[in-house]
Short mmCIF file of C-alpha atoms and ligand atoms in Angstrom, two decimals:
data_model
loop_
_atom_site.label_atom_id
_atom_site.label_comp_id
_atom_site.label_asym_id
_atom_site.label_seq_id
_atom_site.Cartn_x
_atom_site.Cartn_y
_atom_site.Cartn_z
CA UNK A 1 12.85 1.03 -20.70
CA UNK A 2 15.03 3.83 -21.73
CA UNK A 3 13.44 7.23 -21.91
CA UNK A 4 13.98 8.96 -25.33
CA UNK A 5 13.35 12.39 -26.59
CA UNK A 6 12.46 12.84 -30.29
CA UNK A 7 12.34 16.54 -31.18
CA UNK A 8 9.80 17.17 -34.02
CA UNK A 9 11.28 19.02 -36.88
CA UNK A 10 7.76 20.28 -37.84
CA UNK A 11 8.40 23.11 -35.38
CA UNK A 12 12.00 23.89 -36.64
CA UNK A 13 12.89 26.88 -38.76
CA UNK A 14 12.82 25.34 -42.24
CA UNK A 15 15.18 28.14 -43.59
CA UNK A 16 17.77 26.98 -41.07
CA UNK A 17 16.93 23.26 -40.84
CA UNK A 18 20.54 22.01 -40.67
CA UNK A 19 21.31 24.48 -37.89
CA UNK A 20 18.32 23.50 -35.85
CA UNK A 21 19.11 19.81 -36.21
CA UNK A 22 22.65 20.50 -35.27
CA UNK A 23 21.62 22.46 -32.15
CA UNK A 24 19.19 19.78 -31.06
CA UNK A 25 21.71 16.88 -31.54
CA UNK A 26 24.63 18.76 -29.92
CA UNK A 27 22.47 19.39 -26.80
CA UNK A 28 21.38 15.80 -26.30
CA UNK A 29 18.75 14.77 -28.83
CA UNK A 30 19.57 11.21 -30.10
CA UNK A 31 16.46 10.92 -32.18
CA UNK A 32 14.71 13.39 -34.63
CA UNK A 33 11.09 13.01 -35.38
CA UNK A 34 10.32 13.80 -39.00
CA UNK A 35 6.70 14.43 -39.85
CA UNK A 36 5.74 13.67 -43.48
CA UNK A 37 2.14 14.72 -44.39
CA UNK A 38 0.41 14.42 -47.80
CA UNK A 39 -2.57 16.73 -47.60
CA UNK A 40 -4.80 13.67 -47.93
CA UNK A 41 -4.46 11.43 -44.89
CA UNK A 42 -4.16 14.62 -42.93
CA UNK A 43 -5.36 18.11 -43.93
CA UNK A 44 -1.82 19.56 -44.11
CA UNK A 45 1.36 19.18 -46.26
CA UNK A 46 4.84 19.24 -44.88
CA UNK A 47 8.00 17.85 -46.54
CA UNK A 48 9.16 14.43 -47.87
CA UNK A 49 11.88 12.31 -49.26
CA UNK A 50 14.32 14.93 -50.67
CA UNK A 51 14.40 16.81 -47.29
CA UNK A 52 15.32 13.59 -45.41
CA UNK A 53 17.93 12.78 -48.04
CA UNK A 54 19.54 16.30 -47.53
CA UNK A 55 19.56 15.94 -43.78
CA UNK A 56 21.00 12.48 -43.64
CA UNK A 57 24.71 13.47 -44.33
CA UNK A 58 24.58 16.27 -41.72
CA UNK A 59 23.77 14.10 -38.61
CA UNK A 60 24.07 10.65 -37.13
CA UNK A 61 20.83 11.17 -35.23
CA UNK A 62 18.25 8.41 -35.34
CA UNK A 63 15.64 9.40 -37.94
CA UNK A 64 12.16 8.59 -36.60
CA UNK A 65 9.99 9.09 -39.63
CA UNK A 66 6.24 9.51 -39.01
CA UNK A 67 4.37 8.99 -42.17
CA UNK A 68 0.95 10.69 -42.22
CA UNK A 69 0.29 9.67 -45.83
CA UNK A 70 -2.23 7.39 -47.48
CA UNK A 71 -1.06 3.97 -48.65
CA UNK A 72 2.53 4.43 -47.34
CA UNK A 73 3.46 1.02 -48.98
CA UNK A 74 4.10 3.01 -52.09
CA UNK A 75 7.07 4.90 -50.64
CA UNK A 76 8.76 2.43 -48.18
CA UNK A 77 11.84 1.87 -50.17
CA UNK A 78 12.16 5.62 -50.98
CA UNK A 79 12.05 6.69 -47.34
CA UNK A 80 14.54 4.00 -46.40
CA UNK A 81 17.03 4.87 -49.10
CA UNK A 82 16.57 8.62 -48.10
CA UNK A 83 17.89 7.68 -44.64
CA UNK A 84 14.95 6.68 -42.32
CA UNK A 85 15.99 4.56 -39.37
CA UNK A 86 12.50 3.93 -38.26
CA UNK A 87 9.39 4.07 -40.42
CA UNK A 88 6.14 4.68 -38.59
CA UNK A 89 2.88 4.27 -40.58
CA UNK A 90 -0.68 4.81 -39.53
CA UNK A 91 -2.89 1.73 -39.02
CA UNK A 92 -5.73 3.78 -40.55
CA UNK A 93 -3.75 4.62 -43.78
CA UNK A 94 -2.98 1.09 -45.13
CA UNK A 95 -4.14 -2.50 -45.58
CA UNK A 96 -0.68 -3.73 -46.04
CA UNK A 97 0.81 -3.62 -42.58
CA UNK A 98 2.57 -7.03 -42.86
CA UNK A 99 4.12 -6.25 -46.23
CA UNK A 100 5.48 -2.92 -45.09
CA UNK A 101 6.84 -4.33 -41.84
CA UNK A 102 8.57 -7.08 -43.81
CA UNK A 103 10.16 -4.66 -46.27
CA UNK A 104 11.35 -2.40 -43.52
CA UNK A 105 12.78 -5.26 -41.50
CA UNK A 106 14.43 -6.76 -44.60
CA UNK A 107 16.24 -3.35 -45.01
CA UNK A 108 17.48 -3.70 -41.40
CA UNK A 109 15.38 -0.72 -40.15
CA UNK A 110 12.73 -0.36 -37.48
CA UNK A 111 8.97 -0.49 -38.02
CA UNK A 112 6.17 1.25 -36.00
CA UNK A 113 2.52 1.64 -36.10
CA UNK A 114 0.71 4.93 -35.18
CA UNK A 115 -2.77 5.21 -33.84
CA UNK A 116 -4.96 8.17 -34.31
CA UNK A 117 -7.00 9.24 -31.17
CA UNK A 118 -10.15 7.41 -32.34
CA UNK A 119 -8.36 4.09 -32.99
CA UNK A 120 -8.47 1.81 -29.99
CA UNK A 121 -5.36 -0.05 -28.63
CA UNK A 122 -6.92 -3.38 -29.46
CA UNK A 123 -6.71 -2.58 -33.19
CA UNK A 124 -2.96 -2.89 -33.16
CA UNK A 125 -2.86 -6.19 -31.23
CA UNK A 126 -2.68 -8.50 -34.26
CA UNK A 127 0.43 -6.69 -35.44
CA UNK A 128 2.40 -6.25 -32.22
CA UNK A 129 4.94 -8.90 -32.98
CA UNK A 130 5.94 -6.94 -36.05
CA UNK A 131 6.38 -3.64 -34.14
CA UNK A 132 9.60 -1.98 -32.81
CA UNK A 133 7.38 0.87 -31.63
CA UNK A 134 3.75 1.81 -31.21
CA UNK A 135 2.82 5.49 -31.49
CA UNK A 136 -0.17 6.64 -29.51
CA UNK A 137 -1.17 10.10 -30.96
CA UNK A 138 -2.00 12.55 -28.23
CA UNK A 139 -3.45 15.07 -30.72
CA UNK A 140 -5.34 14.64 -34.04
CA UNK A 141 -2.40 14.23 -36.51
CA UNK A 142 -1.83 17.13 -38.94
CA UNK A 143 -0.58 20.21 -36.97
CA UNK A 144 2.02 21.12 -34.33
CA UNK A 145 1.22 23.19 -31.33
CA UNK A 146 -2.04 21.47 -30.34
CA UNK A 147 -3.18 20.65 -26.88
CA UNK A 148 -2.24 17.31 -25.27
CA UNK A 149 -5.21 14.89 -25.09
CA UNK A 150 -4.86 13.50 -21.57
CA UNK A 151 -7.80 11.12 -22.36
CA UNK A 152 -5.34 9.11 -24.45
CA UNK A 153 -3.47 7.90 -21.37
CA UNK A 154 -5.75 4.81 -20.85
CA UNK A 155 -4.79 3.84 -24.45
CA UNK A 156 -1.02 4.21 -23.59
CA UNK A 157 -1.64 2.07 -20.52
CA UNK A 158 -3.67 -0.55 -22.49
CA UNK A 159 -0.77 -0.81 -25.14
CA UNK A 160 1.75 -1.36 -22.28
CA UNK A 161 -0.42 -3.90 -20.59
CA UNK A 162 -0.80 -5.83 -23.86
CA UNK A 163 3.02 -5.53 -24.42
CA UNK A 164 3.63 -7.03 -20.99
CA UNK A 165 1.13 -9.81 -21.48
CA UNK A 166 2.67 -10.74 -24.80
CA UNK A 167 6.22 -10.50 -23.41
CA UNK A 168 7.25 -8.13 -26.06
CA UNK A 169 9.56 -5.03 -25.67
CA UNK A 170 8.59 -2.47 -28.37
CA UNK A 171 8.80 1.23 -27.49
CA UNK A 172 5.67 3.30 -26.80
CA UNK A 173 5.75 6.78 -28.23
CA UNK A 174 3.46 9.72 -27.63
CA UNK A 175 3.26 12.69 -30.01
CA UNK A 176 1.48 15.86 -29.71
CA UNK A 177 1.24 18.53 -27.05
CA UNK A 178 4.24 17.18 -25.07
CA UNK A 179 5.94 19.57 -22.64
CA UNK A 180 7.64 18.76 -19.33
CA UNK A 181 4.38 18.38 -17.54
CA UNK A 182 2.41 16.23 -20.09
CA UNK A 183 5.56 14.19 -20.55
CA UNK A 184 5.41 13.07 -16.85
CA UNK A 185 1.69 12.16 -17.38
CA UNK A 186 2.60 10.10 -20.42
CA UNK A 187 5.54 8.45 -18.81
CA UNK A 188 3.39 7.45 -15.80
CA UNK A 189 0.97 5.85 -18.26
CA UNK A 190 3.77 3.82 -19.85
CA UNK A 191 5.31 5.80 -22.76
CA UNK A 192 8.99 5.91 -23.08
CA UNK A 193 9.60 7.90 -26.39
CA UNK A 194 8.50 11.50 -26.30
CA UNK A 195 8.00 13.57 -29.41
CA UNK A 196 8.04 17.37 -28.81
CA UNK A 197 7.85 20.14 -31.46
CA UNK A 198 6.70 23.46 -30.11
CA UNK A 199 8.17 22.81 -26.68
CA UNK A 200 11.66 22.33 -28.24
CA UNK A 201 12.21 24.47 -31.26
CA UNK A 202 11.98 28.18 -30.34
CA UNK A 203 14.20 30.93 -31.73
CA UNK A 204 17.29 31.16 -29.58
CA UNK A 205 16.01 28.70 -27.08
CA UNK A 206 16.32 25.30 -28.69
CA UNK A 207 19.54 24.46 -27.01
CA UNK A 208 18.23 25.14 -23.49
CA UNK A 209 14.95 23.37 -24.23
CA UNK A 210 16.63 20.19 -25.43
CA UNK A 211 18.96 20.27 -22.38
CA UNK A 212 16.03 20.72 -20.05
CA UNK A 213 14.08 17.82 -21.55
CA UNK A 214 17.28 15.60 -21.53
CA UNK A 215 17.89 16.32 -17.87
CA UNK A 216 14.30 15.77 -17.02
CA UNK A 217 14.28 12.44 -18.87
CA UNK A 218 17.61 11.27 -17.33
CA UNK A 219 16.01 11.40 -13.77
CA UNK A 220 12.67 9.84 -14.70
C1 DX5 B 301 1.28 16.33 -35.54
C2 DX5 B 301 2.78 15.75 -35.61
C3 DX5 B 301 3.58 15.97 -34.34
C4 DX5 B 301 3.84 17.50 -34.10
C5 DX5 B 301 3.97 17.63 -32.63
O1 DX5 B 301 0.56 15.65 -36.42
O2 DX5 B 301 2.67 14.33 -35.66
O3 DX5 B 301 4.82 15.29 -34.48
O4 DX5 B 301 4.95 17.93 -34.71
O5 DX5 B 301 4.06 18.90 -32.30
P1 DX5 B 301 3.95 19.64 -30.89
O6 DX5 B 301 4.84 18.93 -30.05
O7 DX5 B 301 4.08 20.98 -31.17
O8 DX5 B 301 2.49 19.21 -30.49
ZN1 ZN B 302 4.58 13.20 -35.56
#
């Protein structure tokens, strides 16, 4: 499967968000990972619908929206009209997976399910036919700059194995603590979409970081 970088805007400079987005995209990022947190599902608050709406006209990048919010079913339509291309909800945050997937697909957008570290791969099995992507968290969701949990790799491999057995083709994403080294570990386990925040956005170095990741991915 194609290897994709999805820079996480959580690590960008929010006072210069448009510029950071521009730099990432001009240097080879096709996706942007947008972390929405509600201070309830996770112990942190970031940004939401109006920020996505403001960014939409400034780039054609694919908006990979990671919702770390309780009962995300309440906001599906709002995130889609704001400009999300992919909506990723946590399995632990809702009892309405089928309804959300149906609404997202009806709008012609992609649907994904995220798994916190404690949630096993088996938990997502009943919903895999609905998934365009499965996100295996490689940190506890809530904060950027944490250490990669290598012990999540068996879960990545399990999701890949289940995908093969079922003859499906959804993406497998990893998120948290990704740098060039941990990216290789995750790719070997079966991931093909890599979120990176702290390793990408750094004052004056974002362009070269994105280029380095893009080159690295192109030869994987
Ligand atoms: C954490 C977020 C991540 C975060 C990753 O809850 O879901 O997307 O931005 O940041 P790094 O790459 O810095 O670990
Ligand atoms: Zn994320």
